PDB file of C-alpha atoms in Angstrom:
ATOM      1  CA  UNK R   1      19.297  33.520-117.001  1.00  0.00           C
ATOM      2  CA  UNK R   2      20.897  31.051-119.725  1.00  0.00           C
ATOM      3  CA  UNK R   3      19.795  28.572-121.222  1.00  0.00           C
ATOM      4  CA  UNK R   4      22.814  26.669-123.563  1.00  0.00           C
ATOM      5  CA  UNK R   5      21.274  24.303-126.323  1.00  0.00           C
ATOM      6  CA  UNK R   6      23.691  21.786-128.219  1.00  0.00           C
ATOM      7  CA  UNK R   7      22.541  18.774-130.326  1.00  0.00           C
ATOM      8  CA  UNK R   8      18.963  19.530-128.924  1.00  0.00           C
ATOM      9  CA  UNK R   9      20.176  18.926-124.966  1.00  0.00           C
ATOM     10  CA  UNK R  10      19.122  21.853-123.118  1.00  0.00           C
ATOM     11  CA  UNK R  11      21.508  22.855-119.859  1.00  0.00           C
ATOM     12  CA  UNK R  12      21.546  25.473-117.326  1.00  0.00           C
ATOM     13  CA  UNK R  13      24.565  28.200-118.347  1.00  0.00           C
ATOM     14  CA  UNK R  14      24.112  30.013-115.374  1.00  0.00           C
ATOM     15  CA  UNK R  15      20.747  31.143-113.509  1.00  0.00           C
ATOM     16  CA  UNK R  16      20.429  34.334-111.134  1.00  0.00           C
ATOM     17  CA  UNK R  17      22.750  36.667-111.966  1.00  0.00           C
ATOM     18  CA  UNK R  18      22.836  40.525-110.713  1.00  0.00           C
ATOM     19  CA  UNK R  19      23.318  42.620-114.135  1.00  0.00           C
ATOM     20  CA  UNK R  20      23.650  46.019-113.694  1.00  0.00           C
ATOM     21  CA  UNK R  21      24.528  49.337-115.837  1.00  0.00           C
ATOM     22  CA  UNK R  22      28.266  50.075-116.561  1.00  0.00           C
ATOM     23  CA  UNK R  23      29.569  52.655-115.128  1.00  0.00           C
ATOM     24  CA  UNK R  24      30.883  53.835-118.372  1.00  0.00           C
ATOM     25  CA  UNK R  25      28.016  52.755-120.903  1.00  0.00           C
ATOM     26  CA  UNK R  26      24.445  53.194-119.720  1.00  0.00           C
ATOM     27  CA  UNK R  27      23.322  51.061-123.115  1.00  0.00           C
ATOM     28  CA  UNK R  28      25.574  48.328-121.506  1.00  0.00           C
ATOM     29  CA  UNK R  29      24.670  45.734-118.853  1.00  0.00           C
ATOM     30  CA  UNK R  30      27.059  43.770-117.196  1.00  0.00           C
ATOM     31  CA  UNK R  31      27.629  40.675-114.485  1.00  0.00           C
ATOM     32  CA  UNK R  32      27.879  42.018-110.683  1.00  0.00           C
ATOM     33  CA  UNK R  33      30.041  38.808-110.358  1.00  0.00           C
ATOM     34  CA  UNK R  34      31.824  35.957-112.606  1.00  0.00           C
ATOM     35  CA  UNK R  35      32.527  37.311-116.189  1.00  0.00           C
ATOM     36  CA  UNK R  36      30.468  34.595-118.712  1.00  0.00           C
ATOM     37  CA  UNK R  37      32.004  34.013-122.323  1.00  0.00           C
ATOM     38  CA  UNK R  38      30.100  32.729-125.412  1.00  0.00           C
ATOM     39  CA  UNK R  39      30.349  29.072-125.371  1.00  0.00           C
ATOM     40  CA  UNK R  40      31.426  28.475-129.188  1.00  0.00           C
ATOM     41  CA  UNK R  41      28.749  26.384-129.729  1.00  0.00           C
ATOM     42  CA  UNK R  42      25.186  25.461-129.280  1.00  0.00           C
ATOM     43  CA  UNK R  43      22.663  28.104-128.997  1.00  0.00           C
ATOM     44  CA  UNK R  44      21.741  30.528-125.771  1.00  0.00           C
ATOM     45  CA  UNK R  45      18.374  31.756-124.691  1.00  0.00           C
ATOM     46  CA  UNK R  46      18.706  35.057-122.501  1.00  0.00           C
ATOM     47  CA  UNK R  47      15.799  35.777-119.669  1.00  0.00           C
ATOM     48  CA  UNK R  48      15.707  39.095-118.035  1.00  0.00           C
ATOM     49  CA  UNK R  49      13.959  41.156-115.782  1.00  0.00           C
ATOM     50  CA  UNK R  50      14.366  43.866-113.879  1.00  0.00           C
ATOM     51  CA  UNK R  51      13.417  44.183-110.389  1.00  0.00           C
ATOM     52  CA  UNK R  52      12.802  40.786-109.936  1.00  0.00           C
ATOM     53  CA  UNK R  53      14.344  39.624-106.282  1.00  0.00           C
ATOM     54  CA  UNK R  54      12.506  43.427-104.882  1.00  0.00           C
ATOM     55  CA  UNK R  55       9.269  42.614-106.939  1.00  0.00           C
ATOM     56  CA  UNK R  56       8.954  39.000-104.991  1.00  0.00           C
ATOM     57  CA  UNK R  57       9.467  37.617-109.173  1.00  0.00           C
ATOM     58  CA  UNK R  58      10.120  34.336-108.236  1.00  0.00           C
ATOM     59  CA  UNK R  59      11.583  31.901-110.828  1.00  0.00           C
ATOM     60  CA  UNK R  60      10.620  28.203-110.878  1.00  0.00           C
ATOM     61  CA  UNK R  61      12.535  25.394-111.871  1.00  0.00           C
ATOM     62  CA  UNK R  62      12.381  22.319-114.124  1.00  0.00           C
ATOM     63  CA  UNK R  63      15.227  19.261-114.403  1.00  0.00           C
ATOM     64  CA  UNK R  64      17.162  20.089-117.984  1.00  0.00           C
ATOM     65  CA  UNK R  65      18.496  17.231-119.683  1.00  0.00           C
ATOM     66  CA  UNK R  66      21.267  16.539-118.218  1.00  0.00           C
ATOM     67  CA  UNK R  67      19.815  17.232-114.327  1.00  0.00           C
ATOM     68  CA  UNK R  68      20.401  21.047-113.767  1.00  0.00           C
ATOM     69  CA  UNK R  69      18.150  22.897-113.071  1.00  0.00           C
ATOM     70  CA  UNK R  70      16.361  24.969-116.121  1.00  0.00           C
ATOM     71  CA  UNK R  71      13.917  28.513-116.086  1.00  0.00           C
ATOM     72  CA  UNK R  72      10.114  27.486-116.574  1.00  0.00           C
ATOM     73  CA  UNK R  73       8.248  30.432-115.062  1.00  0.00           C
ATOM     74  CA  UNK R  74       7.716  32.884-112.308  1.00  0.00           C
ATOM     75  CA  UNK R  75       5.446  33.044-109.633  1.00  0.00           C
ATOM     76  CA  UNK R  76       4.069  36.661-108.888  1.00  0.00           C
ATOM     77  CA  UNK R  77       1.412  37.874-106.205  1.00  0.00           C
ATOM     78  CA  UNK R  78       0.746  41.421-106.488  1.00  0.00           C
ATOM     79  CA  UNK R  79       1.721  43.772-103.285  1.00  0.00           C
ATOM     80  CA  UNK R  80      -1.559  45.066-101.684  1.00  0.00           C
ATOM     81  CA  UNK R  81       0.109  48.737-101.759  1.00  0.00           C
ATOM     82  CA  UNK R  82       0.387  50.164-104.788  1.00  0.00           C
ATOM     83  CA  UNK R  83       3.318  51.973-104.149  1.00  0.00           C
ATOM     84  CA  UNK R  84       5.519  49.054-102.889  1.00  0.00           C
ATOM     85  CA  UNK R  85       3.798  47.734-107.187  1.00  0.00           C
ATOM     86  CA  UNK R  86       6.403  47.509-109.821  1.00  0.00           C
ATOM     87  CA  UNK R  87       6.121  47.592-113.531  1.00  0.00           C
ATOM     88  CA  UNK R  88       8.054  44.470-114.315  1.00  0.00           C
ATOM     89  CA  UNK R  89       9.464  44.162-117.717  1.00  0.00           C
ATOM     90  CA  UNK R  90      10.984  41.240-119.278  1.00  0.00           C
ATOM     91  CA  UNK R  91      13.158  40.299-122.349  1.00  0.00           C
ATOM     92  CA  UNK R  92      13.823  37.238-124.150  1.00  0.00           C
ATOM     93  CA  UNK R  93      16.018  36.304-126.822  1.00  0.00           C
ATOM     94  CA  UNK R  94      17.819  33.298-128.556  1.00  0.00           C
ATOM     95  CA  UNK R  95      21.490  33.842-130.057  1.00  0.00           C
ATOM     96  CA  UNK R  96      24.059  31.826-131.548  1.00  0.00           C
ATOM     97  CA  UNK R  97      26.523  30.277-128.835  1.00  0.00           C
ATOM     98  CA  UNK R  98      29.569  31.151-131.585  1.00  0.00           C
ATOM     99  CA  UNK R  99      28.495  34.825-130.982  1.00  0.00           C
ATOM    100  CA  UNK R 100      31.126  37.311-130.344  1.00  0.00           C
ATOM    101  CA  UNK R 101      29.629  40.186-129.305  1.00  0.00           C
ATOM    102  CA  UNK R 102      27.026  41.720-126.608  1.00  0.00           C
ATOM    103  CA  UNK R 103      23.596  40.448-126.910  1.00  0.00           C
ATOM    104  CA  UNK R 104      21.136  43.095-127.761  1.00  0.00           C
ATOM    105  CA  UNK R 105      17.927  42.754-125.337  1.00  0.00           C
ATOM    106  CA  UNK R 106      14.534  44.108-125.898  1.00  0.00           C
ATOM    107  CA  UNK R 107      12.633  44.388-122.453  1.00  0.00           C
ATOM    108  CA  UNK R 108       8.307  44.346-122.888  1.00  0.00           C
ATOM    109  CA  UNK R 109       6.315  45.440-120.169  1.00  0.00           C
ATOM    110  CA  UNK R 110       4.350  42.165-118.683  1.00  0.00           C
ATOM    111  CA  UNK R 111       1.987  44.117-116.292  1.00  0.00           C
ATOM    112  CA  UNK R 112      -0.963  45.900-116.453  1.00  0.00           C
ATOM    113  CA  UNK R 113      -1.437  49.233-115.289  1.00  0.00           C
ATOM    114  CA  UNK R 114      -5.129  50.413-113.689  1.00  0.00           C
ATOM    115  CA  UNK R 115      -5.569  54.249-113.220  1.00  0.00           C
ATOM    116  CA  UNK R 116      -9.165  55.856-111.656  1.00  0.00           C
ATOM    117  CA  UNK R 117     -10.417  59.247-112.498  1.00  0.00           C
ATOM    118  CA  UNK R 118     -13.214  61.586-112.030  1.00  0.00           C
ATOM    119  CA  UNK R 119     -16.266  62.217-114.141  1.00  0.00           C
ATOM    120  CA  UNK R 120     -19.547  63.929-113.441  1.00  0.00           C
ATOM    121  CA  UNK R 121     -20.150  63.559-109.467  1.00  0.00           C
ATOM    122  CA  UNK R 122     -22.365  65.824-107.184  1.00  0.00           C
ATOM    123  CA  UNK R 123     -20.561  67.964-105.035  1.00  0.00           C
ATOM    124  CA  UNK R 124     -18.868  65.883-101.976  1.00  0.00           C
ATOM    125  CA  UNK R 125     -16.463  63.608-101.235  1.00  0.00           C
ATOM    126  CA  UNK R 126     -14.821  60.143-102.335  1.00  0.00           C
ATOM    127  CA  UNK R 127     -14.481  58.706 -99.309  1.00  0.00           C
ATOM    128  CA  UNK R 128     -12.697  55.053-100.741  1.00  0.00           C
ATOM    129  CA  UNK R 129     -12.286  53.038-103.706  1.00  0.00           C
ATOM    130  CA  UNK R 130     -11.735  49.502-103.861  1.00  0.00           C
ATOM    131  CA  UNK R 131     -10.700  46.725-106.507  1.00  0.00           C
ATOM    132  CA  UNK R 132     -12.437  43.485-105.330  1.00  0.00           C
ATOM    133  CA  UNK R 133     -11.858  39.939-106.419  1.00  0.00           C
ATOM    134  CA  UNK R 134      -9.867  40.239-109.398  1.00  0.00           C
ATOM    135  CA  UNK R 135      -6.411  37.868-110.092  1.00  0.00           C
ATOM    136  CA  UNK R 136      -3.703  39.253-107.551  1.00  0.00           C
ATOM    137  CA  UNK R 137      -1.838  35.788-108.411  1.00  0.00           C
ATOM    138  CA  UNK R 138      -0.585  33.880-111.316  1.00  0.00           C
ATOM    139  CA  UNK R 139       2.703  32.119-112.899  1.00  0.00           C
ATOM    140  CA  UNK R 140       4.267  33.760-115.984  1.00  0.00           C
ATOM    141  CA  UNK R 141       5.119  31.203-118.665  1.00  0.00           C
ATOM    142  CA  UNK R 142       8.233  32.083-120.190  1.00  0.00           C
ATOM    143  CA  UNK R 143       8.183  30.124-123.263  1.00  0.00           C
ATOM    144  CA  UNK R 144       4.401  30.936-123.920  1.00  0.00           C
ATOM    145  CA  UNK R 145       5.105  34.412-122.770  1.00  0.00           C
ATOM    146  CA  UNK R 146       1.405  34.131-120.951  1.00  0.00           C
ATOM    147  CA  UNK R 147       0.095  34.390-117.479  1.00  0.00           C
ATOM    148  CA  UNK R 148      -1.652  31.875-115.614  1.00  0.00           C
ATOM    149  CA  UNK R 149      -3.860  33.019-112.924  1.00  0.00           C
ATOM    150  CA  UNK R 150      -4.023  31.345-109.352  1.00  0.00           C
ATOM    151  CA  UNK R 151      -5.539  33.463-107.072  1.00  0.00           C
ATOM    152  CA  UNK R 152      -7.826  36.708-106.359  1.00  0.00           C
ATOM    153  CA  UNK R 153      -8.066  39.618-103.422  1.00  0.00           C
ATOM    154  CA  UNK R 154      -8.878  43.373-103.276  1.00  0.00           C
ATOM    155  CA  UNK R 155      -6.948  46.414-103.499  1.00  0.00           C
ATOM    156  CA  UNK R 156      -7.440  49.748-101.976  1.00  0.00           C
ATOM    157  CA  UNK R 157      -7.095  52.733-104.252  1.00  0.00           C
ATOM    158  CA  UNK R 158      -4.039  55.236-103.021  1.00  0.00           C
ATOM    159  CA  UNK R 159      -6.066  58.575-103.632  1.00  0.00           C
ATOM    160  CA  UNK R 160      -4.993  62.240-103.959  1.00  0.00           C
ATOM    161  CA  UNK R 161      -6.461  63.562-100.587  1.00  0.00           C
ATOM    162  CA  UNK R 162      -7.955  61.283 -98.025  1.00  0.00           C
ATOM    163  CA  UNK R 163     -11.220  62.129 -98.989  1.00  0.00           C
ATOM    164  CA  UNK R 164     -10.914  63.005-102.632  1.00  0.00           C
ATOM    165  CA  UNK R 165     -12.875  66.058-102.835  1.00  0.00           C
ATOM    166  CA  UNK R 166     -14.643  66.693-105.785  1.00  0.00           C
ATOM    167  CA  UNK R 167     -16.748  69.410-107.593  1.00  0.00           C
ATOM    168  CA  UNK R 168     -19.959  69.682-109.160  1.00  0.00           C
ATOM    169  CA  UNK R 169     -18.820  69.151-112.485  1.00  0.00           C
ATOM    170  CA  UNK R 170     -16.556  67.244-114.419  1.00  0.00           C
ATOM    171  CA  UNK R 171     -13.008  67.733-114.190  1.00  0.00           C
ATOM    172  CA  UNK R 172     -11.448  64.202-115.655  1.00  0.00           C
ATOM    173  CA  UNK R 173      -8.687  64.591-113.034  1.00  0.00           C
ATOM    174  CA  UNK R 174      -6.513  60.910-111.782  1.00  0.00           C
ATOM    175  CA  UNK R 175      -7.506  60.635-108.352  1.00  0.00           C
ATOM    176  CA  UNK R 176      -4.970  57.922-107.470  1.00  0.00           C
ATOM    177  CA  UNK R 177      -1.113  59.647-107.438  1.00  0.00           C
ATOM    178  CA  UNK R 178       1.682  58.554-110.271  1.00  0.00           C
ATOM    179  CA  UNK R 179       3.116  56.710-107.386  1.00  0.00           C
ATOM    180  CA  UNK R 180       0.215  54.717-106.507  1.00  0.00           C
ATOM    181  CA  UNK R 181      -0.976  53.271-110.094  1.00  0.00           C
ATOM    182  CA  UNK R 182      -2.082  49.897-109.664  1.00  0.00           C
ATOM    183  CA  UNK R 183       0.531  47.482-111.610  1.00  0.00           C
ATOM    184  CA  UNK R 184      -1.946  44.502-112.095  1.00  0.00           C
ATOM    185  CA  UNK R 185      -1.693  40.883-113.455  1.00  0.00           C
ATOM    186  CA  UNK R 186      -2.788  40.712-117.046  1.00  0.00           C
ATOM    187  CA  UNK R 187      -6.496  39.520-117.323  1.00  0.00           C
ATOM    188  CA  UNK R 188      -9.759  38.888-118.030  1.00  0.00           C
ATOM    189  CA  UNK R 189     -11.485  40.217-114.873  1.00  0.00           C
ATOM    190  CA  UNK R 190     -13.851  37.224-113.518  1.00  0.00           C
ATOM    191  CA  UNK R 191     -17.420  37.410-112.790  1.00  0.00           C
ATOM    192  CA  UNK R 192     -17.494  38.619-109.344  1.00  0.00           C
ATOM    193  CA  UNK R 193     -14.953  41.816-109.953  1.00  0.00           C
ATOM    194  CA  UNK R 194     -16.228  44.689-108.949  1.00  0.00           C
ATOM    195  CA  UNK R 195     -15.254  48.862-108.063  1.00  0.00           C
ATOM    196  CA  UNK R 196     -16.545  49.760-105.059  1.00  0.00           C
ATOM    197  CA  UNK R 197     -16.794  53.344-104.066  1.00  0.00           C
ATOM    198  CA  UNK R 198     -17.538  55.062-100.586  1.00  0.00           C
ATOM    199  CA  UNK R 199     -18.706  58.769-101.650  1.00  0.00           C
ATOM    200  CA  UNK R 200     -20.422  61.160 -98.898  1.00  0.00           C
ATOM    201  CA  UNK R 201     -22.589  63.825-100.179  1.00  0.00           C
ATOM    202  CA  UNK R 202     -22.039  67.192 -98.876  1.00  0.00           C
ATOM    203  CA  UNK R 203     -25.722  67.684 -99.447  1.00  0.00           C
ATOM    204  CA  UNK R 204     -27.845  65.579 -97.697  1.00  0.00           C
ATOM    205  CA  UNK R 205     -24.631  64.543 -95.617  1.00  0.00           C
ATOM    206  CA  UNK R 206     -24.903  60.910 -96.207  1.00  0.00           C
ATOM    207  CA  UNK R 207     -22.504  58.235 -96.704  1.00  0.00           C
ATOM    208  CA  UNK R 208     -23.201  55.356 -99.379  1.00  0.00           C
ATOM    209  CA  UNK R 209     -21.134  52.495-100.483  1.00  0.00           C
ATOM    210  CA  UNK R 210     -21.577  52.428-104.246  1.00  0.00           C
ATOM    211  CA  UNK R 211     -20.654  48.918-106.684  1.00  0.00           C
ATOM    212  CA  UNK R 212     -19.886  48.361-110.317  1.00  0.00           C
ATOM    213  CA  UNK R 213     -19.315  45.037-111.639  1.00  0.00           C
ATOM    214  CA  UNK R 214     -16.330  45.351-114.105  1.00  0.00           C
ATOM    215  CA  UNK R 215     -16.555  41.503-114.829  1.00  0.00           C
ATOM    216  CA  UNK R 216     -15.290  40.657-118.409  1.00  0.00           C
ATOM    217  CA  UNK R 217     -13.292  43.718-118.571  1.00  0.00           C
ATOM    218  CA  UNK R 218      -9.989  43.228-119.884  1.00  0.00           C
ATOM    219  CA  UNK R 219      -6.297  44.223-118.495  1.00  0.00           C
ATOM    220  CA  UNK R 220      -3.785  43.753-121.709  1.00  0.00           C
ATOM    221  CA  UNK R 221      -0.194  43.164-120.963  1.00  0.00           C
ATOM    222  CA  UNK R 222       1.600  46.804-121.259  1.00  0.00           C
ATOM    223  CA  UNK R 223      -1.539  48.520-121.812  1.00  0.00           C
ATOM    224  CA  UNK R 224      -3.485  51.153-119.368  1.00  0.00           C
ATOM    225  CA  UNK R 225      -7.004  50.658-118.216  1.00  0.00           C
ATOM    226  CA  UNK R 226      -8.254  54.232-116.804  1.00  0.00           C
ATOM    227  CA  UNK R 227     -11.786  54.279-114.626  1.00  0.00           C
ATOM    228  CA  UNK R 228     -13.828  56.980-115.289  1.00  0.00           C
ATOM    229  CA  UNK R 229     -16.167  57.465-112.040  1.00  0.00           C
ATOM    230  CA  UNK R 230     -19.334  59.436-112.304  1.00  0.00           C
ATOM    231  CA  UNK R 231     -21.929  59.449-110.190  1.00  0.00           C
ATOM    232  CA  UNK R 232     -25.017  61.109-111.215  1.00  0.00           C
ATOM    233  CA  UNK R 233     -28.045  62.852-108.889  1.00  0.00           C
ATOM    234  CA  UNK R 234     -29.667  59.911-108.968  1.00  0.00           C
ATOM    235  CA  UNK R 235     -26.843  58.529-107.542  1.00  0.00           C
ATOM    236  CA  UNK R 236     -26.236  55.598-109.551  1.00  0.00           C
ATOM    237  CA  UNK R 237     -22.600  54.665-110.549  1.00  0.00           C
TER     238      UNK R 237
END
């Protein structure tokens, strides 16, 4: 996306355009379609992102000044499976329309990523873990560069081995797969978040759901949050 600023009126250059690798420079990215020059004038502000019509990225609209159509955010809900999740990155920059040359882009990463792993547990078995009621929902604010948060729902943890089976000791192993890390909406996790674990012990043979509130924890934007569960023998989490 372009957006071409002369004399303080802001208009639409062109919006959602397929740019893709050359076949000849991997550093260089070019249009799928129309070729676009440099104006000569004015000034152009470049928004990227990768992934964004497969991610369900969806860009919203405001009337520029003179009527078309200009960038304002995105609206994002986050898949329920993590592996259908993408890390979405984004760049944006502001150049001189008189430029002659490519314009460089530096792309941030504008997700958060949530991995679990194992601590001290009796011996038995991690039957399910679940992420309930944190943001699954928001609009990202281009020119802010911030998130703002609609909506919440739960997310089931993709885990290595359906049960996870773990020892008697700690072994600080991931339990979800590289494929299945939860790519999350930046956040401050609200009140009524929660983990909630399903764990059978091979001992007495019983099944128990376990919570933890996680409220007021805090996802940063291109940062990793890793769980650490333990559960203890008197099986508190």
């Amino acid at each position: 996306f372009r957006s071409h600023k002369v004399d303080n009126k802001v208009s639409a250059y062109f919006n959602e355009v397929v740019y893709k690798k050359d076949t000849t420079d991997n550093n260089i990215f070019k249009s799928t379609g129309e070729e676009y020059m440099w104006p000569g004038d004015g000034e152009l502000t470049f928004v990227a992102v990768t992934n964004a019509p497969e991610s369900g990225f969806v860009p919203n609209y405001t009337a520029g000044s003179d009527g078309k159509n200009m960038l304002e955010s995105f609206t994002y809900t986050v898949p329920t499976d993590a592996t259908k999740q993408n890390d979405i990155v984004l760049a944006k920059a502001t150049y001189s329309g008189d430029t002659d040359a490519s314009a460089p882009l530096t792309f941030s990463h504008i997700m958060s990523a949530v991995n679990f792993k194992v601590g001290s547990i009796v011996k038995g078995e991690i039957r399910s873990i679940k992420v309930k009621n944190v943001y699954n929902e928001a609009s990202y604010l281009v020119d802010q560069g911030v998130w703002a948060l609609n909506s919440t729902g739960d997310f089931s943890v993709t885990m290595n081995g359906d049960p996870y089976v773990v020892p008697n000791e700690s072994d600080d192993k991931t339990i979800n797969p590289e494929g299945a890390v939860l790519m999350m909406i930046p956040q401050v996790l609200p009140e009524d978040a929660v983990i909630e674990v399903e764990f059978y012990d091979s001992e007495s043979k019983n099944t128990t759901k376990y919570t933890a509130s996680i409220k007021d924890d805090v996802w940063d934007m291109g940062k990793t949050t890793n769980y650490v569960i333990s559960i203890g023998e008197s099986f508190n989490i």
